[in-house]
Amino acid sequence: MDESAFELLNTPGLPQDHSIFRNGGVQQVELWIYFPDARCAEYRVAGVPAAARVVRAVVQASGQQPAMCTVASGEWQVSRNCIAESLRLAQCAPFQKLPHGRSSADVLIIDGLRLLALIAKDPQSQAWATPGQLAKIEWTEAAAAVDPRERKAILREASRSFLRATGKKEDGIVSRYLNRPVSRSISALLLRHPGVRPLHATAGTALLALLMLVAMIMGGADGAIAGALLFHAASVFDGVDGEIARATYRTSAKGARLDSLIDAATNLAFLGGLSFNLALRGQGEAALAGLAGILVLALGLWQIGSRSQSLGQPINFEAVKVHLRRGRPNSLLTNLIIWLTMRDFIAAACATAVVFGHAAETLYIFLFCASGWLISISLILARTRSKLQQFRQNSPDA
């Protein structure tokens, strides 16, 4: 690239801590993105072609599309999926466009592979969108000579980084250290296929829940153990739909609501199946405790669902956790209570207890804990009833 392009970037008075796209003095710089070859541009980085990811990031940072995104060597027959994803994510598909009437002083040519690596370090940040950062990843002949194995390593690490960023800060200890590593591996495998959507993973969780219920109903200690293990498997797999949604920018309120409903149904199915299993094995008192626990749980879920619907918000079955975390730093004891009452821990604890022959005790403990949870839910909802009344008064339909 001509040195005059760098002169334009370093124009006196240009704030170096501002995006070159947003600074009025540099908007005339046209951005071109080069990938070494078509394989790099089309590589599915956490479910999205690398070229489409980079184009989206540029548009998000600048509000305008790059003038061109192409490859430095070989032919690139841009896939339909790459075009479709770029249109979905950035409302543009600037692939293989030829520049017209622009001098080299008007152009900044960026190494798309290195830009992708910068974005992947912190997908939520736009720290890369500064003149200084972009000058460091200018396209050079050396970039075209990078070994193919190194290119693939960069793309794979970018995929892992984007998937790591799909975790939630609210994750419990079991989810963070046990479930997430497994679910991310599953997500990575599924995201290799262009047609995979979050709904497919949600359906997978529902299928595991159905198999769990069938195993429980079949009866016997083996059925209870198989069902408990499938319950924990459903808890692990439950993270996949969210990871796919966040990795591919397909999150939606409707998807979150469906996921919450599947979670609630899975919990109820586990308790009902285990109660039925124990009843078949002659443990009627434990089965009754399980049924009582189901009624208590259902009552609490109904209260939360009704409140969420009244506020026009997505259903959130973790009201106690949300309330405890709101507006103040948590003590170790508060965090411990939150972790021990989260679904990931409960599923792992129940599966472990049933596998080691304590199915009846599991239902007794559940009834006790569910009763405490219902009391907490009722108190929290009662304390926040004034907010609901205020919401209704301020509603345009009121």
Short mmCIF file of C-alpha atoms in Angstrom, two decimals, residues 6-365:
data_model
loop_
_atom_site.label_atom_id
_atom_site.label_comp_id
_atom_site.label_asym_id
_atom_site.label_seq_id
_atom_site.Cartn_x
_atom_site.Cartn_y
_atom_site.Cartn_z
CA PHE A 6 -0.50 6.18 6.31
CA GLU A 7 0.00 9.91 5.94
CA LEU A 8 -3.77 10.29 5.73
CA LEU A 9 -4.19 8.21 8.86
CA ASN A 10 -1.65 10.30 10.70
CA THR A 11 -3.08 13.66 9.68
CA PRO A 12 -2.30 16.23 12.43
CA GLY A 13 -5.21 16.70 14.78
CA LEU A 14 -6.67 13.24 14.14
CA PRO A 15 -7.57 11.68 17.56
CA GLN A 16 -5.79 8.34 17.64
CA ASP A 17 -8.20 6.93 20.22
CA HIS A 18 -11.21 7.30 17.91
CA SER A 19 -12.39 4.82 15.32
CA ILE A 20 -11.14 5.84 11.91
CA PHE A 21 -14.66 5.25 10.69
CA ARG A 22 -16.30 7.68 13.08
CA ASN A 23 -13.79 10.54 12.75
CA GLY A 24 -14.91 13.00 10.11
CA GLY A 25 -11.36 13.64 8.90
CA VAL A 26 -10.77 10.05 7.87
CA GLN A 27 -14.13 8.88 6.58
CA GLN A 28 -12.80 9.31 3.03
CA VAL A 29 -10.46 6.34 3.61
CA GLU A 30 -11.94 3.36 1.80
CA LEU A 31 -11.51 0.05 3.58
CA TRP A 32 -10.65 -3.10 1.65
CA ILE A 33 -10.41 -6.48 3.36
CA TYR A 34 -8.14 -9.19 2.00
CA PHE A 35 -8.12 -12.84 3.04
CA PRO A 36 -5.20 -15.03 1.97
CA ASP A 37 -7.45 -17.42 0.02
CA ALA A 38 -11.02 -18.61 -0.41
CA ARG A 39 -10.65 -21.36 2.21
CA CYS A 40 -9.87 -18.78 4.90
CA ALA A 41 -12.70 -16.47 3.83
CA GLU A 42 -15.26 -19.29 3.86
CA TYR A 43 -14.03 -21.02 7.03
CA ARG A 44 -16.91 -21.38 9.47
CA VAL A 45 -15.81 -19.51 12.59
CA ALA A 46 -18.26 -20.61 15.31
CA GLY A 47 -20.93 -21.16 12.68
CA VAL A 48 -20.41 -18.00 10.61
CA PRO A 49 -18.07 -17.67 7.57
CA ALA A 50 -14.96 -15.68 8.52
CA ALA A 51 -15.59 -13.08 5.81
CA ALA A 52 -19.14 -12.45 7.01
CA ARG A 53 -17.94 -12.08 10.62
CA VAL A 54 -15.35 -9.48 9.64
CA VAL A 55 -17.80 -7.55 7.46
CA ARG A 56 -20.31 -7.48 10.34
CA ALA A 57 -17.68 -6.20 12.78
CA VAL A 58 -16.65 -3.41 10.39
CA VAL A 59 -20.25 -2.34 9.82
CA GLN A 60 -20.98 -2.45 13.56
CA ALA A 61 -17.98 -0.26 14.30
CA SER A 62 -18.42 2.17 11.42
CA GLY A 63 -22.04 2.26 10.40
CA GLN A 64 -20.91 1.80 6.81
CA GLN A 65 -19.85 -1.19 4.76
CA PRO A 66 -16.31 -1.93 3.60
CA ALA A 67 -15.80 -1.17 -0.08
CA MET A 68 -14.52 -4.65 -0.86
CA CYS A 69 -13.85 -8.02 0.75
CA THR A 70 -11.92 -10.45 -1.41
CA VAL A 71 -9.02 -12.91 -1.51
CA ALA A 72 -5.42 -12.20 -2.44
CA SER A 73 -4.76 -15.40 -4.34
CA GLY A 74 -6.78 -17.91 -6.32
CA GLU A 75 -10.44 -17.85 -7.30
CA TRP A 76 -13.24 -17.31 -4.81
CA GLN A 77 -16.69 -18.47 -5.77
CA VAL A 78 -18.49 -16.90 -2.85
CA SER A 79 -20.87 -19.41 -1.30
CA ARG A 80 -24.56 -18.69 -0.92
CA ASN A 81 -24.19 -19.18 2.81
CA CYS A 82 -21.45 -16.52 3.06
CA ILE A 83 -23.55 -14.03 1.10
CA ALA A 84 -26.69 -14.83 3.10
CA GLU A 85 -24.91 -14.49 6.44
CA SER A 86 -23.31 -11.19 5.43
CA LEU A 87 -26.68 -9.83 4.35
CA ARG A 88 -28.30 -11.06 7.59
CA LEU A 89 -25.61 -9.67 9.87
CA ALA A 90 -24.50 -6.53 8.05
CA GLN A 91 -27.11 -5.87 5.33
CA CYS A 92 -24.37 -5.95 2.72
CA ALA A 93 -22.21 -8.43 0.80
CA PRO A 94 -19.17 -6.57 -0.56
CA PHE A 95 -17.47 -9.63 -1.99
CA GLN A 96 -15.20 -9.44 -5.03
CA LYS A 97 -16.32 -5.90 -5.81
CA LEU A 98 -13.80 -4.01 -7.90
CA PRO A 99 -12.80 -0.47 -6.84
CA HIS A 100 -13.53 2.34 -9.27
CA GLY A 101 -11.76 5.67 -9.47
CA ARG A 102 -9.98 5.55 -6.12
CA SER A 103 -6.29 6.24 -5.60
CA SER A 104 -4.14 4.25 -3.24
CA ALA A 105 -4.15 7.26 -0.89
CA ASP A 106 -7.88 6.73 -0.41
CA VAL A 107 -7.58 3.06 0.52
CA LEU A 108 -6.59 1.12 3.62
CA ILE A 109 -6.12 -2.57 2.85
CA ILE A 110 -6.63 -4.75 5.93
CA ASP A 111 -5.52 -8.34 6.54
CA GLY A 112 -8.89 -10.01 7.17
CA LEU A 113 -7.37 -12.98 8.98
CA ARG A 114 -5.49 -10.85 11.48
CA LEU A 115 -8.51 -8.58 11.91
CA LEU A 116 -10.61 -11.65 12.73
CA ALA A 117 -8.04 -12.68 15.34
CA LEU A 118 -8.21 -9.20 16.93
CA ILE A 119 -12.01 -9.24 17.04
CA ALA A 120 -12.05 -12.74 18.54
CA LYS A 121 -9.90 -11.65 21.49
CA ASP A 122 -12.88 -9.69 22.81
CA PRO A 123 -15.99 -10.02 20.61
CA GLN A 124 -17.90 -7.43 22.68
CA SER A 125 -15.23 -4.75 22.25
CA GLN A 126 -14.35 -2.45 19.37
CA ALA A 127 -10.88 -1.69 20.65
CA TRP A 128 -9.47 -2.84 17.31
CA ALA A 129 -11.26 -0.01 15.44
CA THR A 130 -8.59 2.67 15.85
CA PRO A 131 -6.05 3.99 13.35
CA GLY A 132 -3.17 2.59 15.37
CA GLN A 133 -4.62 -0.92 15.58
CA LEU A 134 -5.64 -1.05 11.93
CA ALA A 135 -2.24 0.18 10.79
CA LYS A 136 -0.74 -2.85 12.54
CA ILE A 137 -2.80 -5.27 10.46
CA GLU A 138 -2.35 -3.69 7.07
CA TRP A 139 -2.21 -6.24 4.27
CA THR A 140 1.32 -7.08 3.15
CA GLU A 141 2.86 -9.62 0.84
CA ALA A 142 4.10 -11.43 3.93
CA ALA A 143 0.46 -12.03 4.95
CA ALA A 144 -0.12 -13.93 1.70
CA ALA A 145 2.88 -16.12 2.46
CA VAL A 146 1.64 -17.31 5.87
CA ASP A 147 1.78 -21.09 6.14
CA PRO A 148 -1.66 -22.74 5.60
CA ARG A 149 -1.30 -24.61 8.89
CA GLU A 150 -0.82 -21.31 10.73
CA ARG A 151 -3.88 -19.86 8.99
CA LYS A 152 -5.97 -22.82 10.11
CA ALA A 153 -4.66 -22.50 13.66
CA ILE A 154 -5.70 -18.82 13.72
CA LEU A 155 -9.19 -19.68 12.45
CA ARG A 156 -9.63 -22.50 14.96
CA GLU A 157 -8.53 -20.30 17.84
CA ALA A 158 -10.95 -17.60 16.69
CA SER A 159 -13.76 -20.17 16.73
CA ARG A 160 -12.86 -21.21 20.26
CA SER A 161 -12.72 -17.56 21.38
CA PHE A 162 -16.16 -16.75 19.98
CA LEU A 163 -17.60 -19.83 21.67
CA ARG A 164 -15.92 -18.99 24.99
CA ALA A 165 -17.59 -15.59 24.80
CA THR A 166 -21.02 -17.28 24.72
CA GLY A 167 -20.81 -18.19 28.40
CA LYS A 168 -22.92 -16.19 30.85
CA LYS A 169 -21.53 -14.40 33.89
CA GLU A 170 -24.52 -15.76 35.83
CA ASP A 171 -23.40 -19.37 35.27
CA GLY A 172 -23.19 -21.49 38.41
CA ILE A 173 -20.14 -23.44 39.47
CA VAL A 174 -21.33 -26.71 37.90
CA SER A 175 -22.24 -25.02 34.64
CA ARG A 176 -19.02 -23.03 34.48
CA TYR A 177 -16.56 -25.82 35.23
CA LEU A 178 -18.40 -28.97 34.13
CA ASN A 179 -21.31 -28.28 31.80
CA ARG A 180 -19.93 -25.45 29.65
CA PRO A 181 -16.78 -27.24 28.47
CA VAL A 182 -18.93 -30.15 27.30
CA SER A 183 -21.71 -28.05 25.77
CA ARG A 184 -19.20 -25.86 23.92
CA SER A 185 -17.65 -28.95 22.37
CA ILE A 186 -21.11 -30.06 21.23
CA SER A 187 -21.87 -26.56 19.92
CA ALA A 188 -18.60 -26.50 17.99
CA LEU A 189 -19.49 -29.78 16.28
CA LEU A 190 -23.02 -28.67 15.43
CA LEU A 191 -21.88 -25.28 14.12
CA ARG A 192 -19.87 -26.95 11.41
CA HIS A 193 -23.17 -27.48 9.60
CA PRO A 194 -24.69 -24.36 7.98
CA GLY A 195 -28.30 -25.37 8.63
CA VAL A 196 -28.04 -25.71 12.41
CA ARG A 197 -30.19 -23.27 14.38
CA PRO A 198 -30.73 -22.74 18.13
CA LEU A 199 -34.17 -24.33 17.81
CA HIS A 200 -32.54 -27.63 16.79
CA ALA A 201 -30.57 -27.68 20.04
CA THR A 202 -33.70 -26.81 22.04
CA ALA A 203 -35.43 -29.77 20.37
CA GLY A 204 -32.44 -31.92 21.39
CA THR A 205 -32.94 -30.94 25.03
CA ALA A 206 -36.65 -31.81 24.76
CA LEU A 207 -35.75 -35.20 23.24
CA LEU A 208 -33.38 -35.99 26.11
CA ALA A 209 -36.16 -35.04 28.55
CA LEU A 210 -38.57 -37.40 26.78
CA LEU A 211 -36.04 -40.26 26.88
CA MET A 212 -35.50 -39.52 30.56
CA LEU A 213 -39.23 -39.82 31.28
CA VAL A 214 -39.50 -43.07 29.30
CA ALA A 215 -36.57 -44.56 31.23
CA MET A 216 -38.18 -43.62 34.56
CA ILE A 217 -41.57 -45.04 33.59
CA MET A 218 -40.00 -48.34 32.51
CA GLY A 219 -39.44 -48.93 36.21
CA GLY A 220 -36.74 -50.49 38.32
CA ALA A 221 -33.57 -49.14 39.81
CA ASP A 222 -31.85 -49.23 36.42
CA GLY A 223 -34.60 -47.09 34.93
CA ALA A 224 -34.21 -44.54 37.71
CA ILE A 225 -30.45 -44.40 37.20
CA ALA A 226 -30.77 -44.07 33.43
CA GLY A 227 -33.36 -41.32 33.87
CA ALA A 228 -31.19 -39.44 36.35
CA LEU A 229 -28.22 -39.54 34.00
CA LEU A 230 -30.40 -38.33 31.13
CA PHE A 231 -31.67 -35.51 33.38
CA HIS A 232 -28.11 -34.32 33.90
CA ALA A 233 -27.38 -34.78 30.18
CA ALA A 234 -30.37 -32.54 29.40
CA SER A 235 -28.97 -29.95 31.82
CA VAL A 236 -25.64 -30.01 29.98
CA PHE A 237 -27.22 -29.95 26.52
CA ASP A 238 -29.49 -27.11 27.64
CA GLY A 239 -26.56 -24.72 27.19
CA VAL A 240 -26.11 -25.57 23.52
CA ASP A 241 -29.06 -23.62 22.12
CA GLY A 242 -27.97 -20.44 23.89
CA GLU A 243 -24.37 -20.87 22.79
CA ILE A 244 -25.41 -21.36 19.16
CA ALA A 245 -27.73 -18.36 19.36
CA ARG A 246 -25.09 -16.05 20.82
CA ALA A 247 -22.29 -17.32 18.58
CA THR A 248 -24.35 -16.78 15.42
CA TYR A 249 -26.21 -13.63 16.57
CA ARG A 250 -29.62 -15.33 16.60
CA THR A 251 -30.76 -14.56 20.15
CA SER A 252 -34.45 -13.72 20.56
CA ALA A 253 -37.01 -13.26 23.32
CA LYS A 254 -39.11 -16.03 21.78
CA GLY A 255 -36.18 -18.47 21.88
CA ALA A 256 -35.36 -17.58 25.49
CA ARG A 257 -39.01 -18.09 26.47
CA LEU A 258 -39.16 -21.48 24.76
CA ASP A 259 -35.91 -22.53 26.43
CA SER A 260 -37.27 -21.57 29.86
CA LEU A 261 -40.46 -23.54 29.26
CA ILE A 262 -38.51 -26.62 28.16
CA ASP A 263 -36.36 -26.33 31.30
CA ALA A 264 -39.41 -26.15 33.53
CA ALA A 265 -41.07 -29.08 31.76
CA THR A 266 -37.88 -31.15 32.08
CA ASN A 267 -37.68 -30.50 35.81
CA LEU A 268 -41.31 -31.48 36.33
CA ALA A 269 -40.91 -34.58 34.14
CA PHE A 270 -37.90 -35.72 36.17
CA LEU A 271 -39.72 -35.38 39.45
CA GLY A 272 -42.89 -36.98 38.13
CA GLY A 273 -40.97 -39.84 36.51
CA LEU A 274 -38.91 -40.53 39.62
CA SER A 275 -42.05 -40.45 41.80
CA PHE A 276 -43.77 -42.91 39.47
CA ASN A 277 -40.66 -45.11 39.42
CA LEU A 278 -40.55 -45.27 43.21
CA ALA A 279 -44.28 -45.96 43.44
CA LEU A 280 -43.81 -48.98 41.17
CA ARG A 281 -41.06 -50.16 43.50
CA GLY A 282 -43.31 -49.94 46.58
CA GLN A 283 -41.96 -46.69 48.03
CA GLY A 284 -45.29 -44.88 48.22
CA GLU A 285 -44.33 -42.29 50.85
CA ALA A 286 -41.37 -41.09 48.81
CA ALA A 287 -43.57 -40.97 45.71
CA LEU A 288 -46.13 -38.82 47.57
CA ALA A 289 -43.33 -36.49 48.70
CA GLY A 290 -42.27 -36.17 45.07
CA LEU A 291 -45.81 -35.35 43.94
CA ALA A 292 -46.17 -32.78 46.72
CA GLY A 293 -42.87 -31.25 45.58
CA ILE A 294 -44.20 -31.06 42.01
CA LEU A 295 -47.28 -29.17 43.18
CA VAL A 296 -45.14 -26.75 45.19
CA LEU A 297 -42.81 -26.22 42.23
CA ALA A 298 -45.70 -25.78 39.79
CA LEU A 299 -47.30 -23.17 42.07
CA GLY A 300 -44.08 -21.18 42.23
CA LEU A 301 -43.56 -21.39 38.45
CA TRP A 302 -47.14 -20.27 37.89
CA GLN A 303 -46.60 -17.21 40.08
CA ILE A 304 -43.42 -16.25 38.24
CA GLY A 305 -44.96 -16.85 34.82
CA SER A 306 -48.02 -14.77 35.67
CA ARG A 307 -45.90 -11.87 36.91
CA SER A 308 -43.65 -11.98 33.83
CA GLN A 309 -46.70 -12.01 31.54
CA SER A 310 -48.23 -9.07 33.40
CA LEU A 311 -45.04 -7.06 32.89
CA GLY A 312 -44.71 -8.12 29.27
CA GLN A 313 -41.29 -9.63 30.01
CA PRO A 314 -39.76 -13.00 29.11
CA ILE A 315 -40.50 -15.70 31.67
CA ASN A 316 -37.60 -16.00 34.12
CA PHE A 317 -37.84 -18.87 36.60
CA GLU A 318 -34.84 -17.67 38.61
CA ALA A 319 -36.52 -14.81 40.46
CA VAL A 320 -34.76 -15.52 43.77
CA LYS A 321 -31.34 -15.45 42.13
CA VAL A 322 -32.11 -12.24 40.23
CA HIS A 323 -33.42 -10.57 43.41
CA LEU A 324 -30.41 -11.56 45.48
CA ARG A 325 -27.98 -10.25 42.88
CA ARG A 326 -29.72 -6.94 42.25
CA GLY A 327 -28.05 -3.70 43.23
CA ARG A 328 -25.51 -4.88 45.78
CA PRO A 329 -22.32 -6.95 46.05
CA ASN A 330 -22.98 -10.47 47.21
CA SER A 331 -21.43 -12.11 50.23
CA LEU A 332 -19.92 -15.57 50.01
CA LEU A 333 -23.02 -16.98 51.74
CA THR A 334 -25.35 -15.30 49.24
CA ASN A 335 -23.34 -16.64 46.31
CA LEU A 336 -23.38 -20.10 47.87
CA ILE A 337 -27.18 -19.99 48.19
CA ILE A 338 -27.47 -18.89 44.58
CA TRP A 339 -25.14 -21.62 43.31
CA LEU A 340 -26.84 -24.37 45.33
CA THR A 341 -30.30 -23.44 44.02
CA MET A 342 -29.38 -23.20 40.35
CA ARG A 343 -30.62 -25.81 37.90
CA ASP A 344 -27.14 -27.00 36.90
CA PHE A 345 -26.23 -27.88 40.49
CA ILE A 346 -29.62 -29.44 41.26
CA ALA A 347 -29.50 -31.65 38.16
CA ALA A 348 -25.96 -32.84 38.96
CA ALA A 349 -26.80 -33.43 42.64
CA CYS A 350 -30.02 -35.34 41.83
CA ALA A 351 -28.28 -37.51 39.25
CA THR A 352 -25.48 -38.31 41.69
CA ALA A 353 -27.89 -39.15 44.53
CA VAL A 354 -30.04 -41.46 42.37
CA VAL A 355 -27.02 -43.23 40.88
CA PHE A 356 -25.77 -43.99 44.40
CA GLY A 357 -29.15 -45.40 45.49
CA HIS A 358 -30.70 -42.42 47.26
CA ALA A 359 -33.70 -41.80 45.01
CA ALA A 360 -36.22 -41.63 47.87
CA GLU A 361 -34.05 -39.22 49.87
CA THR A 362 -33.76 -37.05 46.76
CA LEU A 363 -37.52 -36.51 46.69
CA TYR A 364 -37.74 -35.76 50.43
CA ILE A 365 -34.94 -33.20 50.18
#
